[in-house]
Coordinates of C-alpha atoms in Angstrom, one line a residue:
Chain O
D155 CA 0.0 0.0 0.0
Q156 CA 1.6 3.2 -1.2
Q157 CA 1.2 5.8 1.6
V158 CA 2.9 8.5 -0.3
K159 CA 1.8 9.0 -3.9
Q160 CA 3.1 11.0 -6.8
N161 CA 0.6 10.5 -9.5
S162 CA 2.5 12.3 -12.3
P163 CA 5.5 10.4 -13.4
S164 CA 6.7 13.3 -15.5
L165 CA 6.3 17.0 -16.1
S166 CA 7.7 19.3 -18.8
V167 CA 7.9 23.0 -18.3
Q168 CA 9.4 26.0 -20.2
E169 CA 12.4 27.8 -18.6
G170 CA 11.2 30.8 -16.6
R171 CA 7.8 29.4 -15.9
I172 CA 6.4 27.8 -12.7
S173 CA 6.9 24.1 -12.0
I174 CA 4.3 22.5 -9.7
L175 CA 4.9 19.0 -8.4
N176 CA 2.2 17.3 -6.5
C177 CA 2.1 14.7 -3.7
D178 CA -0.7 13.0 -1.8
Y179 CA -0.5 10.9 1.3
T180 CA -2.8 8.7 3.3
N181 CA -1.3 8.5 6.8
S182 CA -2.3 11.3 9.2
M183 CA 0.5 10.3 11.5
F184 CA 3.2 11.9 9.3
D185 CA 4.8 14.8 11.0
Y186 CA 7.2 16.1 8.5
F187 CA 7.2 16.2 4.7
L188 CA 10.3 16.6 2.5
W189 CA 11.2 17.0 -1.1
Y190 CA 14.3 15.4 -2.5
K191 CA 15.9 16.0 -5.9
K192 CA 17.8 13.3 -7.8
Y193 CA 20.1 13.6 -10.8
P194 CA 21.0 10.5 -12.8
A195 CA 23.7 8.3 -11.3
E196 CA 23.6 10.2 -8.0
G197 CA 21.8 9.7 -4.7
P198 CA 18.8 11.9 -3.8
T199 CA 19.6 15.2 -2.1
F200 CA 17.5 17.0 0.3
L201 CA 15.7 20.1 -1.1
I202 CA 13.1 21.5 1.3
S203 CA 10.9 20.4 4.1
I204 CA 7.7 21.4 6.0
S205 CA 6.4 20.5 9.4
S206 CA 2.9 19.3 9.6
I207 CA 2.0 22.3 11.8
K208 CA 2.7 24.7 9.0
D209 CA 1.1 25.2 5.6
K210 CA 3.9 26.9 3.7
N211 CA 7.7 27.0 3.7
E212 CA 9.8 29.0 1.2
D213 CA 13.4 28.8 0.3
G214 CA 14.5 30.9 -2.6
R215 CA 12.9 29.7 -5.8
F216 CA 11.3 26.7 -3.9
T217 CA 8.1 26.8 -2.0
V218 CA 6.3 23.8 -0.4
F219 CA 2.6 24.0 0.4
L220 CA 0.8 21.6 2.7
N221 CA -2.9 21.1 2.8
K222 CA -3.5 18.7 5.8
S223 CA -7.3 18.5 5.3
A224 CA -6.7 17.2 1.7
K225 CA -3.6 15.3 2.7
H226 CA -1.8 17.0 -0.2
L227 CA 1.4 18.8 -0.6
S228 CA 3.0 20.5 -3.6
L229 CA 6.4 21.9 -4.5
H230 CA 6.5 25.1 -6.6
I231 CA 9.7 26.1 -8.4
V232 CA 9.7 29.7 -9.7
P233 CA 11.3 30.5 -12.1
S234 CA 12.2 27.1 -13.4
Q235 CA 15.7 26.6 -14.8
P236 CA 17.2 23.9 -17.0
G237 CA 19.4 22.8 -14.0
D238 CA 16.2 21.9 -12.1
S239 CA 15.6 19.0 -14.5
A240 CA 15.8 15.9 -12.3
V241 CA 13.5 13.4 -10.5
Y242 CA 11.8 14.9 -7.5
F243 CA 10.7 12.6 -4.7
C244 CA 8.2 13.5 -2.1
A245 CA 8.8 11.9 1.3
A246 CA 7.0 11.8 4.7
R247 CA 8.4 11.1 8.1
L248 CA 6.6 8.8 10.5
L249 CA 7.5 9.6 14.1
Y250 CA 6.5 7.5 17.0
G251 CA 7.0 9.5 20.2
G252 CA 10.4 10.7 19.1
A253 CA 11.8 7.1 19.1
T254 CA 11.8 6.4 15.4
N255 CA 12.6 8.3 12.3
K256 CA 11.3 6.6 9.2
L257 CA 11.0 8.3 5.8
I258 CA 8.5 7.0 3.3
F259 CA 9.0 8.1 -0.3
G260 CA 6.8 8.4 -3.3
T261 CA 7.6 7.1 -6.7
G262 CA 9.0 10.3 -8.0
T263 CA 8.2 12.8 -10.8
L264 CA 10.7 13.5 -13.6
L265 CA 10.8 17.2 -14.3
A266 CA 12.2 18.4 -17.6
V267 CA 12.7 22.2 -17.9
Q268 CA 13.0 23.1 -21.6
P269 CA 15.3 26.0 -22.5
Chain L
D116 CA 33.0 14.6 5.9
A117 CA 32.9 12.6 2.7
G118 CA 29.2 11.8 3.0
V119 CA 27.6 8.4 2.9
I120 CA 29.9 6.0 1.0
Q121 CA 28.6 2.9 -0.8
S122 CA 30.4 0.1 -2.5
P123 CA 30.5 -1.2 -5.1
R124 CA 28.9 1.4 -7.4
H125 CA 28.0 -1.3 -9.9
E126 CA 27.5 -5.0 -9.4
V127 CA 26.7 -7.6 -12.1
T128 CA 26.1 -11.1 -10.9
E129 CA 24.6 -14.3 -12.0
M130 CA 21.3 -15.6 -10.6
G131 CA 21.9 -17.7 -7.6
Q132 CA 25.0 -15.9 -6.4
E133 CA 25.4 -14.1 -3.2
V134 CA 25.6 -10.3 -3.3
T135 CA 26.9 -8.0 -0.6
L136 CA 26.4 -4.3 -0.7
R137 CA 28.3 -2.1 1.7
C138 CA 27.7 1.3 3.4
K139 CA 29.7 3.7 5.5
P140 CA 27.3 6.3 7.1
I141 CA 28.2 9.8 8.0
S142 CA 30.1 9.9 11.3
G143 CA 27.9 10.7 14.2
H144 CA 24.6 9.8 12.5
D145 CA 22.3 7.7 14.6
Y146 CA 20.2 6.3 11.9
L147 CA 21.0 4.2 8.8
F148 CA 18.6 3.3 6.1
W149 CA 18.6 0.9 3.2
Y150 CA 16.4 1.8 0.2
R151 CA 15.8 0.2 -3.1
Q152 CA 14.8 2.2 -6.2
T153 CA 12.8 0.7 -9.0
M154 CA 10.7 2.3 -11.7
M155 CA 7.5 0.8 -10.5
R156 CA 7.8 1.4 -6.8
G157 CA 10.2 4.4 -6.5
L158 CA 12.2 4.4 -3.3
E159 CA 11.3 1.6 -1.0
L160 CA 12.5 1.5 2.5
L161 CA 14.0 -2.0 3.2
I162 CA 15.3 -1.7 6.7
Y163 CA 16.6 0.9 9.1
F164 CA 18.9 0.9 12.1
N165 CA 19.1 3.1 15.1
N166 CA 22.4 3.0 17.0
N167 CA 23.3 -0.2 15.1
V168 CA 20.1 -1.9 16.1
P169 CA 17.6 -2.9 13.4
I170 CA 14.3 -1.1 14.2
D171 CA 12.1 -1.9 11.3
D172 CA 12.8 -4.6 8.6
S173 CA 9.2 -4.9 7.4
G174 CA 10.3 -3.6 4.0
M175 CA 12.7 -6.5 3.4
P176 CA 11.2 -8.4 0.5
E177 CA 11.9 -11.9 1.7
D178 CA 14.3 -14.1 3.6
R179 CA 16.9 -13.9 0.8
F180 CA 17.6 -10.4 2.0
S181 CA 19.5 -9.7 5.2
A182 CA 21.2 -6.6 6.7
K183 CA 23.7 -6.1 9.5
M184 CA 25.3 -3.2 11.2
P185 CA 28.2 -4.5 13.3
N186 CA 29.3 -1.0 14.3
A187 CA 28.4 2.6 13.9
S188 CA 30.5 3.1 10.8
F189 CA 29.6 0.1 8.7
S190 CA 26.5 -1.8 7.4
T191 CA 25.9 -4.5 4.8
L192 CA 22.9 -5.6 2.8
K193 CA 23.2 -9.2 1.6
I194 CA 21.1 -11.0 -1.0
Q195 CA 21.5 -14.8 -1.1
P196 CA 20.6 -16.2 -3.5
S197 CA 20.1 -13.3 -5.9
E198 CA 17.4 -13.3 -8.6
P199 CA 16.9 -11.2 -11.7
R200 CA 14.0 -9.3 -10.0
D201 CA 16.4 -8.0 -7.4
S202 CA 18.0 -5.8 -10.1
A203 CA 17.6 -2.2 -8.9
V204 CA 19.6 0.6 -7.5
Y205 CA 20.2 0.2 -3.7
F206 CA 20.7 3.3 -1.6
C207 CA 22.1 3.7 1.8
A208 CA 21.3 6.8 3.8
S209 CA 22.0 8.2 7.3
S210 CA 20.5 10.8 9.5
L211 CA 20.6 12.4 12.9
R212 CA 17.7 11.8 15.2
A213 CA 17.4 15.0 17.1
I214 CA 18.4 17.7 14.6
G215 CA 17.6 17.0 11.0
T216 CA 14.6 15.5 9.4
E217 CA 16.5 15.0 6.2
A218 CA 18.5 11.9 5.4
F219 CA 21.8 12.0 3.5
F220 CA 22.1 9.5 0.7
G221 CA 25.0 7.7 -0.8
Q222 CA 25.4 7.4 -4.6
G223 CA 23.9 4.0 -4.7
T224 CA 24.8 0.6 -6.0
R225 CA 23.3 -0.5 -9.3
L226 CA 22.8 -4.2 -9.1
T227 CA 22.1 -6.3 -12.2
V228 CA 21.3 -10.0 -11.7
V229 CA 21.5 -11.9 -15.0

């Protein structure tokens, strides 16, 4: 059962425009949500995160929005650049009383930013 | 710090052979995770350790898979016997419990079982 879902396997955007990557989750026990970026032949690298008590977190060109009632989060990249082309993974942390630290990932969305 | 180090980077083996993947986490990190990446399922958590102790191995596909962490600086993931469906990229990651929510990944081991 996929607890974190990224329903769009790929997305193509023009340079300078906004990229919106979406993620849905099913478990209300998740307390943190993260986005990772992955280039070919490399491991994923952390991009941005948001606590479940917030609805928005911004870092430069990257903004993550969280809608807890809809169990939905999104990553906005503005403006998109060709170097942003990568696979983006949504991840959620499952925390049990501070004793565990388990990240569950989605299947990823391949973003292609066209020059 | 050199980051999370995995070896080998690529492994090609014949069906039925034993495969051992290795990982050196970032020094001082309390948690170590083994993930498998496939096209169909994305990044699947196989097992994770806290202070060298396995906490959750519910993601390990079957008894052919085993993982150990004999000390804070080394972990192995073993597949015996290997099968073609085990072909995937295997990632090791480590993280701090108290401070960060993010995990730091190694470059992965691309396993091909023929």
